[in-house]
Amino acid sequence: MSVRVRIAPSPTGNLHIGTARTAVFNWLFARSQGGTFILRVEDTDLERSKPEYTQNIMEGLRWLGMDWDEEPVYQTQRMGLYQPKIQALLDQGLAYRAYETPDELTAMREKQKAGSEAPRYNNQHRDLTSEQIAAFEAEGRQAVIRFKIDDDRDITWNDMVRGPVHWKGRDLGGDMVIARASSSTEMGQPLYNFVVVVDDADMGITHVIRGEDHVGNTPKQILLYEAMGMPVPQFAHTPLILNEKGAKLSKRDGVTSISDFKAMGFTPEALVNYMTLLGWSAPEAQEIFTLDQAAKLFSFDRVNKAGAKFDWDKLDWLNSQYLHEKSPEDLLPLMEPYLKEAGYEFDLATDRDWLLKLAALAGPSLTRLKDCVELGRFFFAPTMDFADAAVEQLQKDGVADAMQAVLEALQAHGGLNEISDAQDLITQVTKTLGVKKGVIMRSLRAALMADMQGPDLVESWLILHQRGFDQGRLERAIALGR
Ligand code: GLU
């Protein structure tokens, strides 16, 4: 039997890191088994679902490199499928209409709580007489449809992550609602646990791989599969993603959507690589791999039961590994949106040459792509405000003269094209003035970069020279020192 798995996001928000990680495990399993990975958009919550969220989810999955193999399935386009199945359960006596008002259900729960019982539906409308039904309907009450759950049932499955899992029917909260309230002739909207079973069966899903937060839904779904005579798939419940304090990662932890991670300057390769490691470990502790490489190594044996702590340092480290590997040509288009957003002005076509040098300079120091903005502050404006430490350096005895000598040597020079040109010029000035090279270097940094800290000085000088900024900066520094 060929493996068919799905990721089933609800488009009620942007692609969440938890959903994306579930998608990663589904994708890896599908690819490792030569199976099929399907996207199902669970858009039945009409109030909260939005097309822009569907768009964001699809873009996020594609950006991360997870392609799906068939046309996406939309639940709202399948509503016709569910009602006959509910009707069949009603006809077989496996489901029934229950007429409690919301207030009555609240009262039931309050009473249970007061008696220290776990709140549950007490199945009181399971065997209503036709007179009782007629009376409720005459009152104009609406009915939900409930699926009967036998308290004495034992439900067991062999979870691919958690091993054998056992549930008692009585722990499932009583007969469960499978369709919302509606009149006796119509049927209300079918609910998640029911719809998901019908869809998974109809789509031939062989393995349901989803977050641990769904583990309590699985016994209910197994009962529904059985009631409808459908084959029960295999289940894998993947560990939750936890924050540094060990609680479930949430919006309060800063970012939770894939688009947020993108905006922060993570590359898709690093992020998806990191997500494979959230709850799974590769044999021989290999840590850096592409999705395709991970698929060759993936199996559920190496997925942990315990929650996976989100480790920003590790993600940063992985991201820097990917960024450091990139050529300036590959890096520049990735840096461009951050530089533009920061308000730096440039033209990708005419400035390409020095922008590539900037990318080469940035590459080895980037942790997140956004770090290029900080680096950019040295290169996009003709002049900069001098930091206090730079002023101090430039006002030291003899520094203005030394910078004057550099300026003159620069004007006499044919133009700085290579690193060695700049180095020769520095050596020449050092020798002529008989000062220490360190003094010249520190002073040049103060003059050209307006700061005592920053990127490699000689490489930076070449970029500034190419932009035509170095002479003006030297002149300002000399004026400041005199
Ligand atoms: N729409 C559900 C969710 O996003 C799908 C759960 C499942 O995979 O069954 O949590």
Coordinates of C-alpha atoms and ligand atoms in Angstrom, one line a residue:
M1 CA 0.0 0.0 0.0
S2 CA 1.5 3.3 -1.0
V3 CA 1.8 5.9 1.7
R4 CA -0.5 9.0 1.5
V5 CA -0.1 11.7 4.1
R6 CA -1.5 15.2 4.4
I7 CA -1.0 18.5 6.2
A8 CA -4.4 19.9 7.1
P9 CA -4.0 23.6 8.2
S10 CA -6.9 25.8 9.1
P11 CA -6.5 29.1 7.3
T12 CA -7.4 31.1 10.4
G13 CA -3.9 32.6 10.6
N14 CA -0.5 32.7 8.9
L15 CA 1.5 29.5 8.6
H16 CA 2.4 28.6 12.2
I17 CA 5.8 27.1 13.1
G18 CA 4.0 24.2 14.7
T19 CA 2.0 23.5 11.5
A20 CA 5.1 23.9 9.4
R21 CA 7.0 21.4 11.6
T22 CA 4.1 19.0 11.3
A23 CA 4.3 19.5 7.5
V24 CA 8.1 18.8 7.6
F25 CA 7.5 15.4 9.3
N26 CA 4.7 14.5 6.9
W27 CA 6.8 15.6 3.9
L28 CA 9.9 13.7 5.1
F29 CA 7.8 10.6 5.8
A30 CA 6.1 10.7 2.4
R31 CA 9.5 11.3 0.6
S32 CA 11.2 8.6 2.6
Q33 CA 8.5 6.1 1.6
G34 CA 8.1 7.1 -2.0
G35 CA 4.6 8.3 -0.9
T36 CA 2.3 11.2 -1.6
F37 CA 2.1 14.4 0.4
I38 CA -1.2 16.3 0.1
L39 CA -2.3 19.7 1.3
R40 CA -5.9 20.0 2.7
V41 CA -7.2 23.4 3.6
E42 CA -9.5 23.0 6.5
D43 CA -11.5 26.2 5.8
T44 CA -14.9 25.2 7.3
D45 CA -14.7 27.9 10.0
L46 CA -16.2 30.5 7.7
E47 CA -15.9 33.4 10.1
R48 CA -12.2 33.0 10.8
S49 CA -10.9 31.5 7.6
K50 CA -9.5 34.0 5.1
P51 CA -8.1 33.5 1.6
E52 CA -5.0 35.6 2.5
Y53 CA -4.1 33.0 5.2
T54 CA -4.5 30.2 2.7
Q55 CA -2.1 32.2 0.4
N56 CA 0.3 32.7 3.3
I57 CA 0.3 29.0 4.2
M58 CA 0.9 27.9 0.6
E59 CA 3.7 30.5 0.1
G60 CA 5.3 29.5 3.4
L61 CA 5.3 25.8 2.5
R62 CA 6.7 26.5 -0.9
W63 CA 9.3 28.9 0.5
L64 CA 10.4 26.1 2.8
G65 CA 10.7 23.7 -0.1
M66 CA 7.7 21.5 0.7
D67 CA 5.9 20.8 -2.5
W68 CA 2.6 19.0 -2.4
D69 CA 1.8 16.3 -5.0
E70 CA -1.9 16.7 -5.8
E71 CA -4.3 19.6 -6.2
P72 CA -5.0 21.1 -2.8
V73 CA -8.2 19.9 -1.2
Y74 CA -10.6 22.5 0.3
Q75 CA -13.1 21.3 2.8
T76 CA -15.7 24.0 1.9
Q77 CA -15.9 22.4 -1.6
R78 CA -16.7 19.1 -0.1
M79 CA -19.7 19.9 2.1
G80 CA -21.9 17.6 0.1
L81 CA -19.8 14.6 1.2
Y82 CA -20.4 14.9 4.9
Q83 CA -24.2 15.2 5.3
P84 CA -25.1 11.8 3.8
K85 CA -22.6 10.2 6.1
I86 CA -24.1 11.9 9.2
Q87 CA -27.6 10.8 8.0
A88 CA -26.4 7.2 7.7
L89 CA -25.2 7.3 11.3
L90 CA -28.5 8.7 12.4
D91 CA -30.4 6.1 10.4
Q92 CA -28.3 3.3 12.0
G93 CA -29.0 4.6 15.4
L94 CA -25.3 5.4 16.0
A95 CA -26.0 9.1 16.3
Y96 CA -29.0 11.1 17.5
R97 CA -30.3 14.6 17.9
A98 CA -29.8 16.2 21.3
Y99 CA -31.9 19.3 22.2
E100 CA -30.3 20.9 25.2
T101 CA -29.9 24.6 25.2
P102 CA -26.5 26.1 25.8
D103 CA -27.7 27.2 29.2
E104 CA -28.8 23.7 30.1
L105 CA -25.4 22.3 29.1
T106 CA -23.6 24.9 31.2
A107 CA -25.8 24.0 34.1
M108 CA -24.9 20.3 33.6
R109 CA -21.2 21.1 33.7
E110 CA -21.5 23.4 36.7
K111 CA -23.4 20.7 38.7
Q112 CA -20.7 18.2 37.8
K113 CA -17.9 20.5 38.9
A114 CA -19.7 21.3 42.1
G115 CA -19.8 17.5 42.8
S116 CA -16.1 17.2 41.9
E117 CA -16.9 15.2 38.8
A118 CA -15.1 15.8 35.5
P119 CA -17.4 17.8 33.2
R120 CA -18.9 15.7 30.4
Y121 CA -22.2 15.3 28.5
N122 CA -24.3 12.9 30.4
N123 CA -25.9 11.3 27.3
Q124 CA -29.4 12.3 28.6
H125 CA -31.0 12.8 25.2
R126 CA -29.7 9.5 23.8
D127 CA -33.0 7.7 24.1
L128 CA -35.6 10.4 23.8
T129 CA -39.1 9.2 23.0
S130 CA -40.9 10.6 19.9
E131 CA -43.2 12.6 22.3
Q132 CA -40.2 14.2 23.9
I133 CA -38.7 15.0 20.6
A134 CA -41.9 16.5 19.3
A135 CA -42.2 18.6 22.5
F136 CA -38.7 20.0 22.2
E137 CA -39.3 20.8 18.5
A138 CA -42.6 22.5 19.3
E139 CA -40.6 24.7 21.7
G140 CA -38.5 25.7 18.7
R141 CA -35.3 24.2 20.1
Q142 CA -32.5 23.4 17.8
A143 CA -30.6 20.1 17.9
V144 CA -27.0 19.2 17.7
I145 CA -26.1 15.8 16.3
R146 CA -24.3 13.6 18.8
F147 CA -22.4 10.4 18.1
K148 CA -22.8 7.7 20.7
I149 CA -19.7 6.8 22.7
D150 CA -19.8 3.6 24.7
D151 CA -18.4 4.3 28.1
D152 CA -17.1 0.8 28.4
R153 CA -15.1 0.8 25.2
D154 CA -11.3 0.5 25.3
I155 CA -9.7 2.2 22.4
T156 CA -6.1 1.4 21.5
W157 CA -3.7 2.3 18.8
N158 CA -0.1 1.8 18.2
D159 CA 1.2 5.4 17.8
M160 CA 4.3 5.6 15.5
V161 CA 5.9 8.1 18.0
R162 CA 4.3 7.2 21.4
G163 CA 3.9 3.4 21.1
P164 CA 0.7 1.8 22.3
V165 CA -1.9 4.4 23.5
H166 CA -5.0 3.4 25.5
W167 CA -8.2 5.3 26.1
K168 CA -11.4 4.5 27.9
G169 CA -14.7 5.5 26.3
R170 CA -15.7 7.1 29.5
D171 CA -12.9 9.6 29.4
L172 CA -14.0 11.0 26.1
G173 CA -16.6 13.5 27.5
G174 CA -19.8 11.6 26.7
D175 CA -21.5 11.4 23.3
M176 CA -19.8 13.8 21.0
V177 CA -21.2 16.5 18.9
I178 CA -20.5 15.9 15.2
A179 CA -22.7 18.6 13.7
R180 CA -23.8 22.0 15.0
A181 CA -27.3 22.9 16.0
S182 CA -29.9 23.2 13.4
S183 CA -33.6 22.4 13.0
S184 CA -34.9 18.9 12.8
T185 CA -35.2 19.0 9.0
E186 CA -31.8 20.6 8.3
M187 CA -28.4 19.6 9.4
G188 CA -26.0 22.0 11.0
Q189 CA -22.4 22.3 10.0
P190 CA -20.4 19.2 10.6
L191 CA -17.5 19.5 13.1
Y192 CA -13.8 18.9 13.0
N193 CA -13.6 15.3 14.4
F194 CA -16.2 14.1 12.0
V195 CA -15.1 16.0 8.9
V196 CA -11.4 15.0 9.3
V197 CA -12.3 11.3 9.5
V198 CA -14.5 11.5 6.3
D199 CA -11.8 13.4 4.5
D200 CA -8.9 11.3 5.6
A201 CA -10.8 8.1 4.6
D202 CA -12.1 9.6 1.3
M203 CA -8.6 10.8 0.4
G204 CA -7.0 7.5 1.2
I205 CA -4.8 8.9 3.9
T206 CA -2.7 6.0 5.3
H207 CA -0.8 7.8 8.1
V208 CA -2.2 10.7 10.1
I209 CA 0.9 12.6 11.3
R210 CA 0.0 15.6 13.5
G211 CA 0.8 17.5 16.7
E212 CA 0.5 16.0 20.1
D213 CA -2.3 18.4 20.9
H214 CA -4.6 16.2 18.8
V215 CA -3.9 13.0 20.8
G216 CA -7.3 13.3 22.6
N217 CA -9.1 13.5 19.3
T218 CA -7.7 10.3 18.0
P219 CA -9.8 7.9 20.1
K220 CA -12.9 9.7 19.0
Q221 CA -11.9 9.6 15.4
I222 CA -11.1 5.8 15.6
L223 CA -14.6 5.2 16.9
L224 CA -16.0 7.2 13.9
Y225 CA -13.9 5.2 11.4
E226 CA -15.2 2.0 12.9
A227 CA -18.8 3.2 12.9
M228 CA -18.6 4.2 9.3
G229 CA -16.8 1.0 8.3
M230 CA -13.7 2.8 7.1
P231 CA -10.2 1.5 7.5
V232 CA -8.4 3.2 10.4
P233 CA -5.1 4.9 9.4
Q234 CA -1.9 4.7 11.4
F235 CA -1.3 7.7 13.7
A236 CA 1.8 9.6 14.7
H237 CA 1.6 12.4 17.3
T238 CA 4.6 14.6 17.1
P239 CA 6.0 16.4 20.1
L240 CA 5.0 19.9 20.8
I241 CA 7.4 22.8 20.3
L242 CA 8.2 24.4 23.7
N243 CA 9.7 27.7 24.6
E244 CA 12.8 28.2 26.7
K245 CA 10.7 27.8 29.9
G246 CA 9.3 24.5 28.8
A247 CA 5.8 25.8 27.9
K248 CA 4.1 25.5 24.5
L249 CA 5.6 28.0 22.1
S250 CA 3.1 30.8 21.6
K251 CA 2.8 34.3 20.2
R252 CA 4.1 35.7 23.4
D253 CA 7.5 34.1 22.6
G254 CA 8.0 36.7 19.9
V255 CA 7.4 35.0 16.5
T256 CA 5.3 32.0 15.6
S257 CA 4.6 32.3 12.0
I258 CA 6.9 31.4 9.2
S259 CA 6.6 34.8 7.6
D260 CA 7.9 36.3 10.8
F261 CA 11.0 34.1 10.7
K262 CA 11.4 35.1 7.1
A263 CA 11.2 38.8 8.0
M264 CA 13.8 38.3 10.7
G265 CA 16.3 37.1 8.1
F266 CA 16.3 33.3 8.4
T267 CA 16.9 31.5 5.2
P268 CA 14.4 28.8 4.2
E269 CA 17.2 26.1 4.1
A270 CA 18.3 26.9 7.7
L271 CA 14.7 27.1 9.1
V272 CA 13.5 23.9 7.5
N273 CA 16.8 22.2 8.6
Y274 CA 16.2 23.4 12.1
M275 CA 12.6 22.2 12.0
T276 CA 13.6 18.7 11.1
L277 CA 15.7 18.7 14.3
L278 CA 12.8 19.8 16.5
G279 CA 11.9 16.4 17.8
W280 CA 13.9 14.3 15.4
S281 CA 17.6 13.4 15.4
A282 CA 19.5 12.0 12.5
P283 CA 21.7 9.0 12.8
E284 CA 25.2 9.9 13.8
A285 CA 24.1 13.2 15.1
Q286 CA 24.3 14.8 11.7
E287 CA 22.9 18.3 12.0
I288 CA 23.2 20.1 8.6
F289 CA 21.2 18.7 5.7
T290 CA 18.7 19.6 3.0
L291 CA 15.2 18.3 3.1
D292 CA 16.0 15.7 0.5
Q293 CA 19.0 14.5 2.5
A294 CA 16.9 14.4 5.7
A295 CA 14.2 12.3 3.8
K296 CA 16.8 9.6 3.1
L297 CA 17.6 9.4 6.8
F298 CA 14.1 10.0 8.3
S299 CA 12.2 7.4 10.3
F300 CA 9.7 7.7 13.2
D301 CA 12.0 5.6 15.4
R302 CA 14.1 8.7 16.0
V303 CA 11.3 11.1 16.8
N304 CA 11.1 11.9 20.5
K305 CA 8.1 11.7 22.7
A306 CA 9.2 14.6 24.8
G307 CA 8.4 18.2 23.8
A308 CA 11.1 19.9 21.6
K309 CA 12.6 23.0 23.1
F310 CA 12.9 25.9 20.6
D311 CA 16.6 26.9 20.7
W312 CA 17.2 30.3 19.1
D313 CA 21.0 29.9 19.4
K314 CA 20.9 26.7 17.4
L315 CA 18.7 28.2 14.7
D316 CA 21.0 31.2 14.5
W317 CA 24.0 29.0 14.2
L318 CA 22.4 26.9 11.4
N319 CA 21.4 30.1 9.6
S320 CA 24.9 31.5 9.8
Q321 CA 26.3 28.2 8.4
Y322 CA 24.0 28.5 5.4
L323 CA 24.7 32.2 4.9
H324 CA 28.5 31.8 5.2
E325 CA 28.4 29.2 2.4
K326 CA 26.7 31.6 0.0
S327 CA 28.5 33.3 -2.8
P328 CA 28.1 37.1 -3.1
E329 CA 26.0 36.5 -6.2
D330 CA 23.6 34.4 -4.2
L331 CA 23.7 36.6 -1.2
L332 CA 23.0 39.9 -2.8
P333 CA 19.4 39.2 -3.9
L334 CA 18.7 37.9 -0.4
M335 CA 20.1 41.0 1.2
E336 CA 18.4 43.4 -1.2
P337 CA 14.9 43.5 0.5
Y338 CA 16.4 44.2 3.9
L339 CA 18.6 47.0 2.5
K340 CA 15.7 48.5 0.7
E341 CA 13.4 48.2 3.7
A342 CA 16.0 50.0 5.8
G343 CA 15.7 52.9 3.3
Y344 CA 19.1 52.6 1.7
E345 CA 19.1 53.8 -1.9
F346 CA 20.8 51.9 -4.6
D347 CA 20.3 50.5 -8.1
L348 CA 20.8 46.8 -8.3
A349 CA 21.8 47.0 -12.0
T350 CA 24.2 50.0 -12.0
D351 CA 25.6 49.5 -8.5
R352 CA 25.9 45.7 -8.9
D353 CA 29.7 45.7 -8.7
W354 CA 30.2 47.4 -5.4
L355 CA 27.1 45.7 -4.0
L356 CA 28.7 42.4 -4.7
K357 CA 31.7 43.5 -2.8
L358 CA 29.4 44.5 0.1
A359 CA 27.8 41.1 -0.1
A360 CA 31.3 39.5 0.0
L361 CA 32.2 41.6 3.0
A362 CA 28.9 40.8 4.8
G363 CA 28.8 37.1 4.1
P364 CA 31.2 35.7 6.7
S365 CA 29.7 37.9 9.5
L366 CA 26.0 37.4 9.0
T367 CA 23.9 35.5 11.4
R368 CA 20.5 36.7 10.1
L369 CA 20.1 38.4 6.8
K370 CA 18.8 41.4 8.6
D371 CA 22.3 42.0 10.0
C372 CA 23.3 43.5 6.6
V373 CA 21.3 46.6 7.6
E374 CA 23.7 47.3 10.4
L375 CA 26.6 46.8 8.1
G376 CA 25.0 49.0 5.4
R377 CA 25.0 52.0 7.6
F378 CA 28.7 52.5 6.7
F379 CA 28.3 52.4 2.9
F380 CA 25.1 54.0 1.7
A381 CA 25.6 57.7 2.7
P382 CA 28.5 59.8 1.6
T383 CA 29.2 60.9 5.2
M384 CA 28.5 59.6 8.7
D385 CA 28.3 61.1 12.1
F386 CA 31.6 60.4 14.0
A387 CA 31.3 58.3 17.1
D388 CA 32.9 59.8 20.2
A389 CA 35.8 57.3 20.1
A390 CA 36.5 58.2 16.4
V391 CA 36.6 61.9 17.3
E392 CA 39.0 61.2 20.1
Q393 CA 41.2 59.2 17.7
L394 CA 41.1 61.8 15.0
Q395 CA 42.0 64.6 17.4
K396 CA 45.1 62.9 18.6
D397 CA 48.5 64.6 17.9
G398 CA 49.7 64.0 14.3
V399 CA 46.6 62.1 13.2
A400 CA 45.3 64.9 10.9
D401 CA 48.7 65.1 9.3
A402 CA 48.8 61.4 8.8
M403 CA 45.3 61.4 7.2
Q404 CA 46.4 64.3 5.0
A405 CA 49.3 62.1 3.8
V406 CA 46.9 59.3 3.1
L407 CA 44.6 61.6 1.2
E408 CA 47.5 62.9 -0.9
A409 CA 48.8 59.4 -1.6
L410 CA 45.3 58.4 -2.6
Q411 CA 45.0 61.3 -5.0
A412 CA 48.4 60.4 -6.5
H413 CA 47.4 56.8 -6.8
G414 CA 45.8 55.6 -10.0
G415 CA 42.8 54.2 -8.1
L416 CA 42.2 51.5 -5.6
N417 CA 41.1 48.4 -7.3
E418 CA 42.6 45.6 -5.3
I419 CA 43.2 44.9 -1.6
S420 CA 46.9 45.0 -2.3
D421 CA 46.6 48.6 -3.7
A422 CA 45.2 49.8 -0.4
Q423 CA 47.7 47.8 1.6
D424 CA 50.6 49.3 -0.5
L425 CA 49.3 52.7 0.1
I426 CA 49.1 52.2 3.9
T427 CA 52.6 50.8 3.9
Q428 CA 53.9 53.7 1.9
V429 CA 52.4 56.3 4.2
T430 CA 53.6 54.4 7.3
K431 CA 57.1 54.4 6.0
T432 CA 57.1 58.1 4.8
L433 CA 55.8 59.4 8.1
G434 CA 57.7 56.9 10.3
V435 CA 54.7 56.1 12.4
K436 CA 53.4 52.7 13.5
K437 CA 51.0 50.9 11.2
G438 CA 48.5 50.4 14.0
V439 CA 48.2 54.2 14.4
I440 CA 47.5 54.6 10.7
M441 CA 45.0 51.8 10.7
R442 CA 43.1 53.1 13.7
S443 CA 43.0 56.6 12.4
L444 CA 41.9 55.4 8.9
R445 CA 39.1 53.4 10.5
A446 CA 38.0 56.5 12.5
A447 CA 38.2 58.7 9.3
L448 CA 36.5 56.3 6.8
M449 CA 34.1 54.5 9.1
A450 CA 33.5 57.2 11.7
D451 CA 33.7 54.5 14.3
M452 CA 36.4 52.4 16.0
Q453 CA 34.6 49.1 15.4
G454 CA 33.2 47.7 12.2
P455 CA 33.9 45.4 9.3
D456 CA 37.3 44.7 7.7
L457 CA 38.9 48.1 7.1
V458 CA 40.7 47.5 3.8
E459 CA 37.8 45.8 2.1
S460 CA 35.5 48.5 3.4
W461 CA 37.8 51.1 2.0
L462 CA 37.7 49.6 -1.5
I463 CA 33.9 49.7 -1.4
L464 CA 33.9 53.3 -0.2
H465 CA 36.4 54.2 -2.9
Q466 CA 34.3 52.6 -5.6
R467 CA 31.4 54.7 -4.4
G468 CA 33.5 57.8 -4.4
F469 CA 33.0 58.4 -0.6
D470 CA 36.5 57.9 0.7
Q471 CA 38.1 61.3 -0.2
G472 CA 35.2 63.3 1.2
R473 CA 35.4 61.3 4.5
L474 CA 39.1 61.8 4.7
E475 CA 38.7 65.5 4.2
R476 CA 36.1 65.8 6.9
A477 CA 38.2 63.8 9.3
I478 CA 41.2 66.0 8.6
A479 CA 39.1 69.1 9.3
L480 CA 37.9 67.6 12.5
G481 CA 41.4 66.9 13.7
R482 CA 42.9 70.3 12.9
Ligands
GLU1 N1 -7.0 21.6 11.0 C1 -6.4 20.9 12.1 C2 -5.3 21.7 12.7 O1 -4.8 22.6 12.1 C3 -5.9 19.5 11.5 C4 -5.6 18.5 12.5 C5 -5.3 17.2 11.9 O2 -4.2 17.1 11.3 O3 -6.1 16.3 12.0 O4 -4.9 21.5 13.8

